[in-house]
Amino acid sequence: GAVVSQHPSWVICKSGTSVKIECRSLDFQATTMFWYRQFPKQSLMLMATSNEGSKATYEQGVEKDKFLINHASLTLSTLTVTSAHPEDSSFYICSASYRRGTYNEQFFGPGTRLTVL
Amino acid sequence: QQQVKQSPQSLIVQKGGISIINCAYENTAFDYFPWYQQFPGKGPALLIAIRPDVSEKKEGRFTISFNKSAKQFSLHIMDSQPGDSATYFCAASPYNTDKLIFGTGTRLQVFP
């Protein structure tokens, strides 16, 4: 249980184009999903918190207009990188909160490697 | 300031040995401390987690030790195996949120 998928697993795009990444909780409903980015050999940096049916909450320094997040249902959140540039190349990982007993735990997707040429 | 410091940055252990990774936090407003294991090109996988009301939790070869007064917690991997070679991240979650603040990561290599 508590499986999270991401699609695509990797994507290469030209500078200036937009890229959409999907995050799905496969066997549970997630009221809250999170988006992270990770540079090579570095830690995960939280970009935003996504709640179903409401606007995402972005971390300080993350451009809302560049990284559009939509959480349309309890099992799907999407991240769109708009007008992507080479510096946006990174590993993007989503996670979803899963209720276990009295606490929520985060389960992560396999990640999406974005390369912007 | 919400921060989690992790050490060492890298660790080399012989097969069968004990791997120990340490984390420390500054803010006392955390109530959940998970450890994640990440293989190259994959997302992190939850390994084991602890709440501040207990000082130790063991699951198989993995043990978390938690010292609330020192604001420190550590991961012990007993009988380390080559398959344990991965990057390990500690994390902390502030009260009443599901957010996670990650440590900087430890790259573990277990040699046969």
Short mmCIF file of C-alpha atoms in Angstrom, two decimals:
data_model
loop_
_atom_site.label_atom_id
_atom_site.label_comp_id
_atom_site.label_asym_id
_atom_site.label_seq_id
_atom_site.Cartn_x
_atom_site.Cartn_y
_atom_site.Cartn_z
CA GLY A 1 0.00 0.00 0.00
CA ALA A 2 0.81 3.74 -0.15
CA VAL A 3 2.21 3.77 -3.67
CA VAL A 4 2.89 7.04 -5.45
CA SER A 5 3.62 7.24 -9.17
CA GLN A 6 5.00 9.99 -11.35
CA HIS A 7 4.81 10.53 -15.06
CA PRO A 8 6.92 10.97 -17.03
CA SER A 9 10.01 9.46 -15.42
CA TRP A 10 12.21 11.63 -17.59
CA VAL A 11 11.70 14.43 -20.08
CA ILE A 12 13.91 16.49 -22.35
CA CYS A 13 12.60 19.75 -23.69
CA LYS A 14 13.78 22.86 -25.48
CA SER A 15 14.30 26.11 -23.65
CA GLY A 16 11.10 28.19 -23.54
CA THR A 17 8.67 25.30 -23.60
CA SER A 18 6.42 24.14 -20.76
CA VAL A 19 6.52 20.73 -19.17
CA LYS A 20 3.82 19.03 -17.08
CA ILE A 21 4.62 16.37 -14.49
CA GLU A 22 1.89 14.22 -12.96
CA CYS A 23 1.87 12.76 -9.47
CA ARG A 24 -0.67 10.12 -8.52
CA SER A 25 -1.43 8.24 -5.33
CA LEU A 26 -2.39 4.81 -6.64
CA ASP A 27 -4.01 3.08 -3.71
CA PHE A 28 -5.00 5.84 -1.33
CA GLN A 29 -6.48 9.30 -1.29
CA ALA A 30 -4.08 12.10 -0.49
CA THR A 31 -5.48 15.39 0.67
CA THR A 32 -1.97 16.82 0.73
CA MET A 33 0.81 16.35 -1.80
CA PHE A 34 4.24 17.93 -1.88
CA TRP A 35 6.64 18.86 -4.64
CA TYR A 36 10.41 18.79 -4.19
CA ARG A 37 13.38 19.38 -6.41
CA GLN A 38 16.73 17.73 -5.95
CA PHE A 39 20.03 18.68 -7.58
CA PRO A 40 22.74 16.03 -8.04
CA LYS A 41 24.19 14.81 -4.76
CA GLN A 42 22.09 17.27 -2.80
CA SER A 43 19.15 17.05 -0.46
CA LEU A 44 15.48 17.48 -1.26
CA MET A 45 14.20 21.02 -1.25
CA LEU A 46 10.50 21.52 -0.68
CA MET A 47 8.98 23.68 -3.40
CA ALA A 48 5.32 23.71 -2.49
CA THR A 49 2.52 22.05 -0.59
CA SER A 50 -0.52 21.11 -2.63
CA ASN A 51 -3.96 20.64 -1.08
CA GLU A 52 -6.86 19.18 -3.00
CA GLY A 53 -9.26 21.84 -4.17
CA SER A 54 -7.23 24.82 -3.02
CA LYS A 55 -4.25 26.87 -4.12
CA ALA A 56 -0.79 25.52 -3.47
CA THR A 57 1.41 27.02 -0.78
CA TYR A 58 4.86 27.83 -2.12
CA GLU A 59 8.08 27.94 -0.15
CA GLN A 60 10.05 31.14 0.03
CA GLY A 61 12.03 31.76 -3.14
CA VAL A 62 9.93 29.50 -5.37
CA GLU A 63 8.30 31.35 -8.27
CA LYS A 64 4.58 30.66 -8.33
CA ASP A 65 4.16 31.71 -11.94
CA LYS A 66 6.98 29.49 -13.08
CA PHE A 67 6.01 26.35 -11.19
CA LEU A 68 2.26 25.93 -11.54
CA ILE A 69 0.71 23.36 -9.28
CA ASN A 70 -2.77 21.94 -9.60
CA HIS A 71 -4.34 19.42 -7.22
CA ALA A 72 -7.54 18.58 -9.03
CA SER A 73 -8.47 15.41 -7.18
CA LEU A 74 -7.55 13.39 -4.12
CA THR A 75 -5.25 11.21 -6.20
CA LEU A 76 -3.67 13.61 -8.69
CA SER A 77 -1.44 16.65 -8.48
CA THR A 78 0.40 18.21 -11.40
CA LEU A 79 3.45 20.44 -11.61
CA THR A 80 3.91 22.52 -14.74
CA VAL A 81 7.27 24.13 -15.34
CA THR A 82 6.48 27.09 -17.57
CA SER A 83 8.94 28.58 -20.03
CA ALA A 84 11.60 26.17 -18.89
CA HIS A 85 15.27 27.15 -19.01
CA PRO A 86 18.44 25.11 -18.54
CA GLU A 87 18.67 26.15 -14.88
CA ASP A 88 15.33 24.41 -14.29
CA SER A 89 16.96 21.10 -15.14
CA SER A 90 16.65 18.98 -12.02
CA PHE A 91 15.11 15.90 -10.45
CA TYR A 92 11.52 16.67 -9.40
CA ILE A 93 9.93 14.44 -6.80
CA CYS A 94 6.42 14.46 -5.42
CA SER A 95 5.12 12.92 -2.22
CA ALA A 96 1.71 12.29 -0.74
CA SER A 97 0.51 12.17 2.83
CA TYR A 98 -0.94 8.85 3.92
CA ARG A 99 -2.82 8.42 7.16
CA ARG A 100 -1.42 5.64 9.32
CA GLY A 101 -3.15 5.33 12.64
CA THR A 102 -3.14 8.74 14.26
CA TYR A 103 -0.36 10.21 12.14
CA ASN A 104 0.33 11.11 8.54
CA GLU A 105 3.36 9.74 6.75
CA GLN A 106 4.84 10.92 3.46
CA PHE A 107 5.39 8.50 0.62
CA PHE A 108 7.42 9.56 -2.36
CA GLY A 109 7.10 9.04 -6.07
CA PRO A 110 10.00 7.73 -8.17
CA GLY A 111 10.89 11.19 -9.43
CA THR A 112 11.02 12.90 -12.83
CA ARG A 113 14.32 13.89 -14.43
CA LEU A 114 13.88 17.14 -16.36
CA THR A 115 16.56 18.23 -18.80
CA VAL A 116 16.12 21.57 -20.54
CA LEU A 117 18.30 22.11 -23.59
CA GLN B 1 15.25 28.72 12.20
CA GLN B 2 14.13 25.32 11.06
CA GLN B 3 17.18 23.28 10.15
CA VAL B 4 18.33 19.70 10.38
CA LYS B 5 22.05 18.98 10.37
CA GLN B 6 23.23 15.55 9.29
CA SER B 7 26.59 13.83 9.57
CA PRO B 8 28.71 12.29 8.24
CA GLN B 9 28.42 13.33 4.62
CA SER B 10 29.74 9.94 3.54
CA LEU B 11 30.35 6.65 5.29
CA ILE B 12 32.22 3.51 4.32
CA VAL B 13 31.46 0.35 6.27
CA GLN B 14 32.51 -3.23 5.87
CA LYS B 15 29.88 -5.89 5.38
CA GLY B 16 28.52 -7.01 8.74
CA GLY B 17 29.49 -3.79 10.47
CA ILE B 18 27.32 -1.14 12.07
CA SER B 19 26.50 2.04 10.17
CA ILE B 20 25.67 5.08 12.28
CA ILE B 21 24.28 8.34 10.93
CA ASN B 22 23.53 11.30 13.13
CA CYS B 23 21.15 14.23 12.90
CA ALA B 24 20.60 17.27 15.05
CA TYR B 25 17.94 19.93 15.02
CA GLU B 26 17.69 23.39 16.49
CA ASN B 27 13.99 24.06 16.63
CA THR B 28 12.05 22.18 19.30
CA ALA B 29 8.80 22.46 17.41
CA PHE B 30 9.21 19.13 15.60
CA ASP B 31 7.11 16.08 16.40
CA TYR B 32 8.02 13.50 13.78
CA PHE B 33 11.45 12.25 12.71
CA PRO B 34 11.61 9.88 9.71
CA TRP B 35 14.57 8.38 7.92
CA TYR B 36 14.54 7.85 4.18
CA GLN B 37 16.70 5.68 1.92
CA GLN B 38 17.33 6.79 -1.64
CA PHE B 39 18.97 4.89 -4.47
CA PRO B 40 20.38 6.78 -7.49
CA GLY B 41 17.66 7.99 -9.84
CA LYS B 42 14.86 6.93 -7.50
CA GLY B 43 12.59 8.66 -5.04
CA PRO B 44 13.24 8.36 -1.29
CA ALA B 45 11.66 5.41 0.50
CA LEU B 46 10.54 5.63 4.12
CA LEU B 47 12.75 3.42 6.23
CA ILE B 48 11.76 4.03 9.82
CA ALA B 49 10.35 6.91 11.85
CA ILE B 50 10.05 7.96 15.47
CA ARG B 51 7.97 10.33 17.59
CA PRO B 52 9.52 12.34 20.47
CA ASP B 53 7.61 10.39 23.12
CA VAL B 54 9.95 7.39 22.74
CA SER B 55 13.75 7.20 22.92
CA GLU B 56 14.31 4.25 20.63
CA LYS B 57 12.57 2.34 17.88
CA LYS B 58 13.77 -0.81 16.20
CA GLU B 59 12.60 -2.42 12.99
CA GLY B 60 14.68 -5.36 11.84
CA ARG B 61 18.27 -4.22 11.35
CA PHE B 62 17.35 -0.53 11.62
CA THR B 63 17.18 1.36 14.90
CA ILE B 64 16.47 5.01 15.63
CA SER B 65 17.82 6.49 18.84
CA PHE B 66 16.24 9.75 19.93
CA ASN B 67 17.62 12.19 22.52
CA LYS B 68 15.06 14.90 23.08
CA SER B 69 17.13 16.98 25.51
CA ALA B 70 20.12 17.02 23.15
CA LYS B 71 17.88 17.54 20.09
CA GLN B 72 19.61 14.67 18.34
CA PHE B 73 18.54 11.47 16.67
CA SER B 74 20.49 8.78 14.91
CA LEU B 75 20.05 5.81 12.62
CA HIS B 76 21.88 2.56 13.33
CA ILE B 77 22.07 -0.10 10.64
CA MET B 78 23.16 -3.39 12.14
CA ASP B 79 24.86 -6.11 10.08
CA SER B 80 25.27 -3.70 7.16
CA GLN B 81 24.98 -5.30 3.72
CA PRO B 82 26.16 -4.18 0.27
CA GLY B 83 22.50 -3.77 -0.66
CA ASP B 84 22.26 -1.05 2.00
CA SER B 85 24.58 1.13 -0.08
CA ALA B 86 22.47 4.21 -0.76
CA THR B 87 21.99 7.79 0.39
CA TYR B 88 20.18 8.22 3.68
CA PHE B 89 18.26 11.32 4.69
CA CYS B 90 16.93 12.22 8.08
CA ALA B 91 14.01 14.61 8.28
CA ALA B 92 11.89 16.43 10.82
CA SER B 93 8.30 17.58 10.66
CA PRO B 94 7.04 20.67 12.47
CA TYR B 95 4.05 20.34 14.79
CA ASN B 96 0.65 20.29 13.14
CA THR B 97 2.04 20.11 9.63
CA ASP B 98 2.89 17.34 7.21
CA LYS B 99 5.90 19.25 5.91
CA LEU B 100 9.35 17.68 6.09
CA ILE B 101 12.65 19.45 6.63
CA PHE B 102 15.39 17.23 5.24
CA GLY B 103 18.95 16.77 6.41
CA THR B 104 21.80 17.07 3.91
CA GLY B 105 22.12 13.33 3.34
CA THR B 106 24.72 10.63 4.00
CA ARG B 107 26.11 8.47 1.25
CA LEU B 108 26.68 4.99 2.66
CA GLN B 109 28.90 2.45 0.95
CA VAL B 110 29.07 -1.07 2.31
CA PHE B 111 31.93 -3.16 0.99
CA PRO B 112 31.91 -6.97 1.03
#
